[in-house]
Amino acid sequence: MYLPKKSVEDEQASIIPTGACGALITALEDEFMVVRQAGVYSLGRLAADRSFLAAAAIDNLSDMFNDEIEEVRLDAIYALTPLVVHGVLHKEQLDTMLTVLDDASPDSREALRVLLMKATMDSPECMEDSVRALLNCLRRFPIDESSIFRCLGDLGRRHGSFVQPLVVGLLGLNPMFEITEPELDDSTYMAKLMLILNAASVHDPLCSLLPEFVVRHYRYLRSSMPDLIPFVKKLSDGEMADVDDTSRITKKKAVRRETLSLLESLYEKICDACGMDSYKERTAMLKRLVSDFDGLCIADSSIAGTARFVANLIRLLMHYDLVLQKLSCFGDFESVLSVVDEGLEMVEHGESEFCSVDTALLGLLAEYRFRLRVLRVAAQLDIDPRAYVNVSEVLSSEIDSLKERLTALDMVPTAATAVIMAKIAEQVDQSVEKKFVGGRGIVAAFQPGGLTPPEKLASFSTIATKWVEIVEPTEAFKDPIRFRAGLPLGVLFNILLHNFNEEDVENFRIKIAYSTQRYVLFRPRKTDMKSVPMQAHRFLGHVLIESNVWSTAGVVRISCVLLIPQRKQVCLERGNHTDRPFGRRNESTATKYVSLLESPFSSKLAYQDIPIYPMSICSL
């Protein structure tokens, strides 16, 4: 007799044999770290799209939070984070997870907070345990303050009814006596407000428990921290111009559109200034525009990267104009060389200090580099016309370098630059017979020498500044550090790298400047560089400071820099120079780098000063 098979739901269908499940559990208990990591990864991937399996895997993955190896614990958190949305965290599971908040690794603590932001608690007791653990974490690790605020805010919005029984205990309310109003400078009190006010936004009965000072604090925080404090209708003053989150976001978008419109109108003035015939009028207008863009950089953080980039571009325009003016009017040729070097440094900053720059602007920077380098050759020839023997080779190399760069960007040179390239190439060809290339002839190829920026930018609102945040050490060192027996000393640093890609991480260096005017570029170990959720990349490791013999106490400055990719170029060679073969490609021994800023809308460099005592010799 034929019996039809029972229909099986898709979610209950067996995706792997039952015996293989035991193999996964065995892998989680293996003595080798790599096997446990593979087991954690496999279980997380299998359960990611299966809610019934995800709920069952929470127990096994949460047990891995007690693993002795940091990498395994971190992998377990990452694997469990997408699974918690399919189930509910019980007290036994949560007790194991919350131990990670006491971990010395900031990456593990941050990863667990991301997990808690997505989790659903089983009971008010679970919520109370989570809040207590987060507040203890805030006391132990003040550097986690902003992350803890966000985590408590999300927990409050997701568990409004669970927060209500905790309000009296959190605020220390007494039915008989009034309590002292806490200060907003108290980070613990601020963390409690993040939880309570976010819960009040979704659970109205909670508002009736709040004392008057919390209502006043809400109105202040709502204005000063709208991204962390949501709109609570029952706590809002009817006379206040308070709006809900939807209206606030709409207003914010309107303000951003107005700011971008202002930015575009100022950028159009740059193009107008480049078309002016008078050098003085053009320079005066460009100086005013630099001031305007610097002001926008400070005023609005959302467009700070674009404003800073355009301000750097205007300064580059003025340097280029100054070089042409000096060479055309037979000015001080020695000063021209320093102005050209400053302009080339601005080009390198524009290429290395910003991200999301479109190819049109990168091509413009490449053309400016070509022009400045060729004008530098002209200035050197004006100083000593007969001193160099490979002028033609240098000029040909600059043309080839520009073509190579523009080809990599899938761009073509502008019409003005194409004319200059043709004139320079013609002089190079004529030098075969004349055996001479003069500086005046090179300068003549740049007349008229204007280079107008593109009228419209594809990346106008997306350009961002690469910057770093020195999280630790948080304060200046109170006591100078001492060296012993000539041994180097390691100082722990925790640095967040914002807007960095993988190539930037490879080129990241820590500059150690000593009081003897000597500096060292410290390359972090790869194991000290990690990607961080909700951030970008993090360096967490020791920076080695060398010992030396100093007669007095001094200061070692630790700053962050980004290496500039080295480009080979042919340098001018004097005729009496016999040490190098003719036409050898010359590479500078000095490493070029860009110093990084401490914020996207500030011009202050990120650094930390470390006081040091002279080295003391240990007595045997």
XYZ file of C-alpha atoms in Angstrom:
620
model
C 0.000 0.000 0.000
C 1.381 3.415 -0.983
C 1.564 6.006 1.767
C 2.169 9.625 0.730
C 5.031 11.394 2.420
C 4.163 13.990 5.002
C 4.593 17.538 3.818
C 7.492 19.218 5.473
C 7.842 22.937 5.950
C 10.826 24.556 4.273
C 12.198 25.813 7.565
C 11.992 22.363 9.124
C 13.654 20.632 6.203
C 16.969 19.106 7.150
C 19.745 21.005 5.447
C 22.490 18.764 6.817
C 22.468 15.191 8.152
C 21.808 14.811 11.846
C 25.237 13.314 12.389
C 26.920 16.372 10.941
C 25.319 18.533 13.639
C 27.271 16.597 16.226
C 30.429 17.289 14.257
C 29.771 21.027 14.524
C 29.371 20.819 18.290
C 32.542 18.760 18.508
C 34.367 21.412 16.481
C 33.318 24.079 18.979
C 35.009 22.065 21.731
C 38.177 21.216 19.805
C 41.544 21.952 21.390
C 42.831 23.811 18.316
C 41.845 27.440 17.891
C 41.448 27.279 14.104
C 39.025 24.358 14.402
C 36.886 26.232 16.920
C 36.917 29.297 14.677
C 35.824 27.199 11.706
C 33.038 25.656 13.779
C 31.813 29.080 14.897
C 31.874 30.397 11.339
C 30.079 27.355 9.895
C 27.358 27.349 12.538
C 26.788 31.066 12.061
C 26.496 30.762 8.287
C 24.155 27.775 8.457
C 21.844 29.466 10.949
C 21.834 32.901 9.327
C 18.836 32.200 7.069
C 17.078 29.582 9.207
C 15.208 31.042 12.151
C 14.578 27.682 13.848
C 18.265 26.790 13.617
C 19.310 30.280 14.731
C 17.308 29.994 17.940
C 18.948 26.650 18.679
C 22.444 27.934 17.858
C 22.294 30.819 20.339
C 23.138 28.533 23.261
C 26.153 26.995 21.568
C 27.560 30.257 20.256
C 27.011 32.110 23.523
C 29.058 29.427 25.300
C 31.974 30.355 23.034
C 32.076 33.787 24.676
C 34.041 32.113 27.477
C 36.778 30.909 25.129
C 40.313 31.659 26.277
C 41.375 33.038 22.874
C 40.297 36.579 22.011
C 39.940 35.860 18.279
C 37.531 32.985 18.966
C 35.430 35.124 21.297
C 35.280 37.887 18.715
C 34.309 35.468 15.934
C 31.557 34.052 18.145
C 30.131 37.535 18.714
C 30.222 38.315 14.995
C 28.542 34.989 14.188
C 25.815 35.448 16.806
C 24.984 39.090 16.003
C 22.809 38.370 12.919
C 21.144 35.435 14.705
C 19.771 37.230 17.778
C 16.963 38.773 15.726
C 15.479 35.275 15.329
C 15.162 34.543 19.028
C 14.957 35.870 22.568
C 17.890 36.111 24.951
C 17.311 34.344 28.262
C 19.033 35.154 31.520
C 21.434 32.196 31.395
C 22.593 33.121 27.908
C 22.813 36.805 28.736
C 24.912 36.238 31.852
C 27.539 34.544 29.705
C 27.460 37.264 27.049
C 27.719 40.195 29.438
C 31.087 38.996 30.711
C 32.556 40.287 27.437
C 31.894 43.861 28.612
C 34.721 43.336 31.117
C 37.090 42.246 28.350
C 40.249 44.296 27.958
C 39.838 44.276 24.178
C 37.834 47.299 22.932
C 36.934 45.374 19.772
C 35.187 42.653 21.779
C 33.312 45.176 23.902
C 32.189 47.128 20.845
C 31.076 43.975 19.033
C 28.964 42.863 21.999
C 27.290 46.266 22.228
C 26.337 45.968 18.560
C 24.852 42.559 19.370
C 22.851 43.943 22.303
C 21.451 46.717 20.106
C 19.808 44.048 17.928
C 18.777 41.651 20.696
C 15.380 41.070 22.295
C 15.361 40.488 26.055
C 13.261 37.816 27.716
C 12.301 39.702 30.881
C 12.843 42.910 32.872
C 15.485 41.031 34.880
C 17.502 40.522 31.695
C 17.135 44.199 30.926
C 18.302 45.140 34.404
C 21.368 42.904 34.117
C 22.250 44.416 30.739
C 21.931 47.989 32.007
C 24.001 47.226 35.093
C 26.739 45.627 32.991
C 26.813 48.573 30.565
C 27.040 51.106 33.398
C 29.894 49.143 34.974
C 31.602 49.086 31.581
C 31.236 52.868 31.395
C 32.929 53.270 34.782
C 35.800 50.968 33.844
C 36.259 52.148 30.260
C 35.257 55.821 29.872
C 36.517 55.761 26.272
C 33.469 53.646 25.362
C 31.066 56.416 26.368
C 29.598 57.263 22.961
C 29.130 53.607 22.037
C 27.444 52.828 25.363
C 25.094 55.786 24.896
C 23.999 54.442 21.512
C 23.590 50.923 22.869
C 21.441 52.035 25.822
C 19.342 54.194 23.508
C 18.583 51.250 21.229
C 17.838 48.982 24.185
C 15.391 51.558 25.540
C 13.516 51.895 22.262
C 13.256 48.123 21.848
C 12.204 47.402 25.453
C 10.171 50.374 26.639
C 7.925 48.339 28.946
C 10.926 46.586 30.520
C 12.575 49.913 31.362
C 9.576 51.223 33.320
C 10.194 49.059 36.437
C 13.834 50.180 36.463
C 13.242 53.944 36.474
C 12.900 54.355 40.245
C 16.108 52.458 40.938
C 18.097 54.080 38.150
C 17.210 57.630 39.191
C 17.248 56.887 42.933
C 13.730 58.271 43.423
C 12.228 58.361 46.898
C 8.454 58.622 47.522
C 9.012 60.637 50.704
C 11.877 62.972 49.861
C 13.056 64.908 46.864
C 16.435 63.904 45.521
C 19.304 66.144 44.507
C 19.251 67.005 40.830
C 22.149 65.219 39.100
C 24.500 67.141 36.850
C 24.616 66.554 33.123
C 28.399 66.333 33.350
C 27.957 62.974 35.070
C 28.399 60.383 32.310
C 26.629 57.682 34.343
C 23.542 59.867 34.739
C 23.678 60.723 31.037
C 23.765 57.017 30.184
C 20.668 56.437 32.319
C 18.897 59.299 30.557
C 19.703 57.751 27.176
C 17.952 54.576 28.249
C 14.969 56.197 29.968
C 14.196 58.892 27.396
C 14.463 56.485 24.478
C 12.114 54.120 26.295
C 9.712 57.007 27.001
C 9.497 57.727 23.269
C 7.778 54.354 22.715
C 6.134 53.771 26.118
C 4.038 56.726 27.324
C 3.224 55.438 30.867
C 6.895 55.778 31.744
C 6.674 59.585 31.481
C 4.497 59.823 34.591
C 7.366 58.476 36.715
C 9.891 61.090 35.683
C 10.704 63.984 38.043
C 10.676 67.578 36.869
C 14.431 67.856 36.444
C 14.438 64.967 33.940
C 11.879 66.853 31.850
C 14.102 69.941 31.861
C 17.113 67.847 30.954
C 15.162 66.225 28.134
C 14.384 69.587 26.546
C 18.016 70.607 26.702
C 19.352 67.295 25.384
C 16.720 67.170 22.660
C 18.149 70.420 21.283
C 21.816 69.595 21.786
C 21.819 65.855 20.957
C 18.869 65.187 18.618
C 20.516 62.096 17.133
C 20.592 60.346 20.520
C 17.467 61.739 22.192
C 14.223 61.043 20.272
C 11.048 63.109 20.291
C 8.826 62.442 23.336
C 5.452 64.110 22.897
C 4.417 64.054 26.570
C 7.650 65.708 27.689
C 7.638 68.446 25.065
C 6.624 71.974 25.958
C 3.736 73.222 23.860
C 5.384 76.623 23.521
C 8.620 75.122 22.252
C 9.352 74.792 18.570
C 9.829 71.077 19.079
C 9.152 68.717 16.221
C 9.125 64.991 15.820
C 11.971 63.052 14.243
C 10.381 62.972 10.789
C 10.049 66.752 10.673
C 13.557 67.178 12.041
C 15.023 64.924 9.355
C 13.074 66.785 6.674
C 14.355 70.098 7.990
C 17.892 68.739 8.153
C 17.710 67.654 4.517
C 16.435 71.093 3.519
C 19.315 72.762 5.353
C 21.771 70.435 3.640
C 20.331 71.311 0.232
C 20.749 75.002 1.010
C 24.322 74.427 2.147
C 25.151 72.483 -1.004
C 23.582 75.244 -3.076
C 25.806 77.789 -1.327
C 28.814 75.553 -1.888
C 28.051 75.242 -5.594
C 27.571 78.997 -5.993
C 30.943 79.639 -4.347
C 32.548 77.041 -6.587
C 31.164 78.800 -9.665
C 32.949 81.948 -8.507
C 36.229 80.036 -8.655
C 35.642 79.388 -12.337
C 34.782 83.069 -12.807
C 37.963 84.128 -11.011
C 40.090 81.886 -13.226
C 38.741 83.749 -16.245
C 39.888 87.173 -14.991
C 42.742 88.791 -16.899
C 44.103 90.854 -14.018
C 46.438 88.897 -11.743
C 45.750 91.156 -8.741
C 41.971 90.974 -9.071
C 42.091 87.221 -9.586
C 44.305 86.701 -6.540
C 42.154 88.953 -4.333
C 38.992 87.084 -5.284
C 40.599 83.687 -4.733
C 41.770 84.763 -1.271
C 38.220 85.743 -0.342
C 36.953 82.396 -1.596
C 39.540 80.534 0.488
C 38.245 82.336 3.566
C 34.646 81.429 2.658
C 35.422 77.742 2.181
C 37.427 77.599 5.410
C 34.403 79.041 7.199
C 32.094 76.446 5.637
C 34.462 73.697 6.738
C 34.065 74.750 10.373
C 30.358 75.604 10.200
C 28.971 72.413 8.639
C 30.579 69.035 9.307
C 28.535 67.304 6.569
C 30.356 69.215 3.815
C 33.626 69.762 5.661
C 35.520 67.357 3.399
C 34.360 69.045 0.199
C 35.006 72.535 1.578
C 38.505 71.592 2.731
C 39.334 69.998 -0.620
C 38.152 73.022 -2.615
C 40.043 75.396 -0.296
C 43.195 73.354 -0.933
C 42.489 73.526 -4.672
C 42.171 77.334 -4.549
C 45.493 77.641 -2.730
C 47.011 75.460 -5.428
C 45.580 77.798 -8.080
C 47.150 80.803 -6.372
C 50.536 79.090 -6.097
C 50.433 78.173 -9.768
C 49.534 81.758 -10.700
C 52.370 83.070 -8.543
C 54.899 80.769 -10.217
C 53.832 81.883 -13.687
C 53.868 85.526 -12.623
C 57.388 85.329 -11.209
C 58.779 83.451 -14.203
C 57.082 85.743 -16.716
C 58.351 88.885 -14.968
C 61.886 87.553 -14.369
C 61.369 87.452 -10.618
C 63.465 85.730 -7.992
C 63.997 82.304 -9.536
C 65.242 80.814 -6.269
C 61.951 81.697 -4.551
C 60.087 80.142 -7.486
C 61.534 76.754 -6.573
C 60.162 76.957 -3.018
C 56.723 78.069 -4.282
C 56.667 75.158 -6.741
C 57.563 72.715 -3.964
C 54.720 74.070 -1.833
C 52.332 73.652 -4.759
C 53.464 70.065 -5.350
C 52.874 69.361 -1.663
C 49.302 70.655 -2.043
C 48.795 68.304 -4.985
C 49.932 65.381 -2.846
C 47.594 66.451 -0.047
C 44.686 66.616 -2.474
C 45.391 63.104 -3.751
C 46.120 61.440 -0.398
C 44.196 63.305 2.306
C 40.697 62.909 0.840
C 38.498 60.028 -0.271
C 35.630 59.755 -2.786
C 37.232 62.323 -5.090
C 35.999 61.912 -8.671
C 38.377 61.250 -11.552
C 37.870 64.710 -13.069
C 39.428 66.344 -10.008
C 42.176 63.738 -9.767
C 42.983 64.393 -13.414
C 43.091 68.129 -12.685
C 45.576 67.530 -9.857
C 47.707 65.393 -12.178
C 47.797 68.229 -14.719
C 48.808 70.703 -12.038
C 51.630 68.388 -10.978
C 52.832 68.197 -14.581
C 52.720 71.963 -15.020
C 54.489 72.722 -11.749
C 57.250 70.199 -12.406
C 57.861 71.556 -15.888
C 57.919 75.128 -14.561
C 60.395 74.013 -11.929
C 62.673 72.822 -14.717
C 62.253 76.221 -16.396
C 63.255 78.023 -13.187
C 66.340 75.831 -12.792
C 67.354 76.532 -16.387
C 66.886 80.271 -15.863
C 69.213 80.096 -12.869
C 71.926 78.167 -14.748
C 71.073 77.539 -18.443
C 74.112 75.384 -19.344
C 74.402 73.349 -16.160
C 72.120 70.422 -17.014
C 72.659 67.719 -19.599
C 69.391 65.734 -19.582
C 66.718 68.434 -19.907
C 65.046 66.748 -22.882
C 64.837 63.451 -21.050
C 63.277 65.099 -17.990
C 60.631 66.896 -20.058
C 59.783 63.740 -21.993
C 59.495 61.838 -18.727
C 57.038 64.398 -17.321
C 54.861 64.137 -20.432
C 54.884 60.342 -20.244
C 54.051 60.413 -16.517
C 51.037 62.645 -17.120
C 49.784 60.434 -19.948
C 50.203 57.350 -17.778
C 48.319 58.919 -14.875
C 45.444 60.153 -17.036
C 45.179 56.757 -18.728
C 44.876 55.097 -15.324
C 42.057 57.533 -14.490
C 40.419 56.977 -17.899
C 40.746 60.690 -18.611
C 42.169 62.851 -21.383
C 44.118 66.076 -20.857
C 42.278 69.362 -21.067
C 42.672 71.385 -24.243
C 45.015 73.902 -22.588
C 47.260 71.182 -21.169
C 47.275 69.313 -24.484
C 48.585 72.460 -26.191
C 51.336 72.822 -23.574
C 52.310 69.167 -23.973
C 52.537 69.612 -27.740
C 54.716 72.730 -27.433
C 57.030 71.057 -24.912
C 57.314 67.969 -27.121
C 58.167 70.212 -30.068
C 60.979 71.852 -28.114
C 62.281 68.439 -27.100
C 62.374 67.376 -30.751
C 64.173 70.569 -31.756
C 66.741 70.077 -29.009
C 68.133 67.099 -30.905
C 69.610 69.531 -33.436
C 70.100 72.592 -31.221
C 71.411 70.627 -28.230
C 69.718 73.212 -26.024
C 66.389 73.798 -24.269
C 65.958 77.171 -22.587
C 63.836 78.174 -19.644
C 62.301 81.066 -21.578
C 61.065 78.718 -24.267
C 59.406 76.475 -21.685
C 57.675 79.432 -20.008
C 56.461 80.659 -23.399
C 54.648 77.340 -23.878
C 52.435 78.229 -20.896
C 51.068 81.453 -22.405
C 48.173 81.777 -21.807
C 48.690 79.535 -18.818
C 45.297 79.337 -17.102
C 43.825 76.018 -16.012
C 40.150 76.255 -15.100
C 38.596 73.624 -12.795
C 35.673 71.582 -14.173
C 32.348 73.411 -14.081
C 30.487 70.607 -12.295
C 31.774 68.014 -9.851
C 30.316 64.532 -9.667
C 31.600 64.058 -6.109
C 30.703 67.491 -4.803
C 28.802 66.239 -1.759
C 30.709 62.998 -1.140
C 34.317 64.107 -0.619
C 35.455 63.213 2.897
C 38.610 63.913 4.864
C 40.720 61.070 6.179
C 41.198 61.695 9.876
C 42.184 59.855 13.025
C 40.925 59.867 16.583
C 43.407 59.122 19.347
C 41.186 57.337 21.872
C 43.961 56.299 24.230
C 45.847 57.786 25.935
C 42.993 60.185 26.665
C 44.877 62.703 28.774
C 48.333 64.176 28.890
C 50.874 62.154 30.825
C 51.223 63.483 34.353
C 54.565 61.823 35.043
C 57.395 61.570 32.507
C 58.328 58.074 31.409
C 61.771 56.682 32.176
C 64.019 54.479 30.090
C 66.072 51.719 31.643
C 69.324 50.201 30.410
C 68.918 51.601 26.913
C 65.825 49.494 26.195
C 62.943 50.835 24.075
C 59.678 51.530 25.832
C 56.226 50.622 24.518
C 53.327 53.041 25.021
C 49.813 51.697 24.424
C 47.796 53.610 21.811
C 44.206 53.149 20.685
C 43.580 55.044 17.432
C 40.483 55.023 15.224
C 41.056 55.603 11.504
C 38.114 57.201 9.704
C 37.440 57.119 5.936
C 40.378 54.772 5.325
C 40.404 52.058 2.681
C 42.615 48.978 2.699
C 45.410 50.733 0.803
C 45.362 53.603 3.293
C 45.636 51.147 6.175
C 48.771 49.709 4.551
C 50.242 53.212 4.237
C 49.334 54.305 7.768
C 52.329 55.183 9.939
C 52.893 56.632 13.392
C 55.435 59.435 13.471
C 57.648 59.554 16.557
C 59.385 62.943 16.767
C 62.163 63.193 19.347
C 63.476 66.289 21.067
C 66.707 65.961 19.066
C 64.842 67.003 15.866
C 64.952 63.400 14.656
C 61.852 61.430 13.785
C 60.971 57.823 13.026
C 57.988 56.445 11.107
C 56.666 53.473 13.046
C 54.837 50.853 10.989
C 52.095 49.095 12.979
C 51.905 45.335 12.909
C 49.114 43.869 10.811
C 47.726 42.096 13.853
C 47.279 45.485 15.558
C 45.093 46.828 12.730
C 41.474 45.675 12.756
C 38.170 46.627 11.195
C 35.685 47.881 13.758
C 31.870 47.807 13.478
C 30.273 51.257 13.291
C 33.724 52.788 12.912
C 36.328 52.202 10.232
C 39.643 50.727 11.314
C 41.393 50.635 14.647
C 45.041 50.525 15.657
C 45.455 49.008 19.095
C 49.011 48.282 20.094
C 52.210 49.554 21.610
C 54.268 52.274 19.954
C 57.960 51.687 20.593
C 59.915 54.746 21.695
C 63.675 54.468 21.443
C 65.904 55.355 24.333
C 68.720 57.816 23.836
C 71.142 59.864 25.846
C 69.514 63.192 26.686
C 70.999 65.664 29.091
C 67.629 67.120 30.095
C 64.003 66.045 30.130
C 62.154 66.448 26.855
C 58.978 65.619 24.964
C 58.348 62.957 22.343
C 55.482 63.828 19.996
C 53.430 60.941 18.620
C 51.398 61.829 15.526
C 49.680 59.977 12.685
C 50.657 60.214 9.026
C 49.777 58.637 5.710
C 52.548 57.695 3.317
C 52.422 59.180 -0.169
C 53.031 56.604 -2.910
C 56.471 57.119 -4.396
C 56.559 58.068 -8.081
C 59.721 57.586 -10.057
C 60.914 60.601 -11.954
C 63.951 61.681 -13.911
C 65.807 64.530 -12.221
C 68.028 67.132 -13.819
C 71.705 66.213 -13.748
C 74.608 68.586 -13.972
C 77.173 68.082 -16.676
C 80.069 67.703 -14.249
C 78.289 64.986 -12.269
C 79.994 61.666 -12.959
C 78.881 59.568 -10.014
C 75.552 58.545 -11.555
C 75.023 57.073 -15.015
C 73.361 59.379 -17.505
C 69.582 59.355 -17.331
C 69.330 57.297 -14.179
C 65.934 57.510 -12.506
C 66.393 59.319 -9.251
C 64.387 58.471 -6.164
C 64.395 60.718 -3.135
C 65.619 59.073 0.042
C 63.207 61.140 2.162
C 59.861 59.443 2.712
C 56.944 61.708 1.857
C 53.843 61.663 3.995
C 50.685 63.596 4.840
C 49.975 64.459 8.471
C 46.450 63.499 9.530
C 43.921 65.707 11.301
C 42.130 65.034 14.578
C 38.650 65.793 13.183
C 37.045 66.264 9.745
C 36.279 69.955 10.325
C 39.400 71.056 12.171
C 42.825 72.027 10.908
C 44.524 70.749 14.070
C 46.778 67.742 13.646
C 46.226 64.619 15.720
C 49.106 64.104 18.141
C 49.984 63.177 21.709
C 52.964 64.556 23.617
C 54.803 62.171 25.927
C 57.229 63.675 28.478
C 60.442 61.702 28.948
C 63.309 61.677 31.398
C 66.919 61.148 30.342
C 67.983 57.534 30.140
C 69.218 56.127 33.416
C 71.766 53.315 33.488
C 70.983 50.378 35.728
C 73.672 49.604 38.250
C 74.824 46.006 38.472
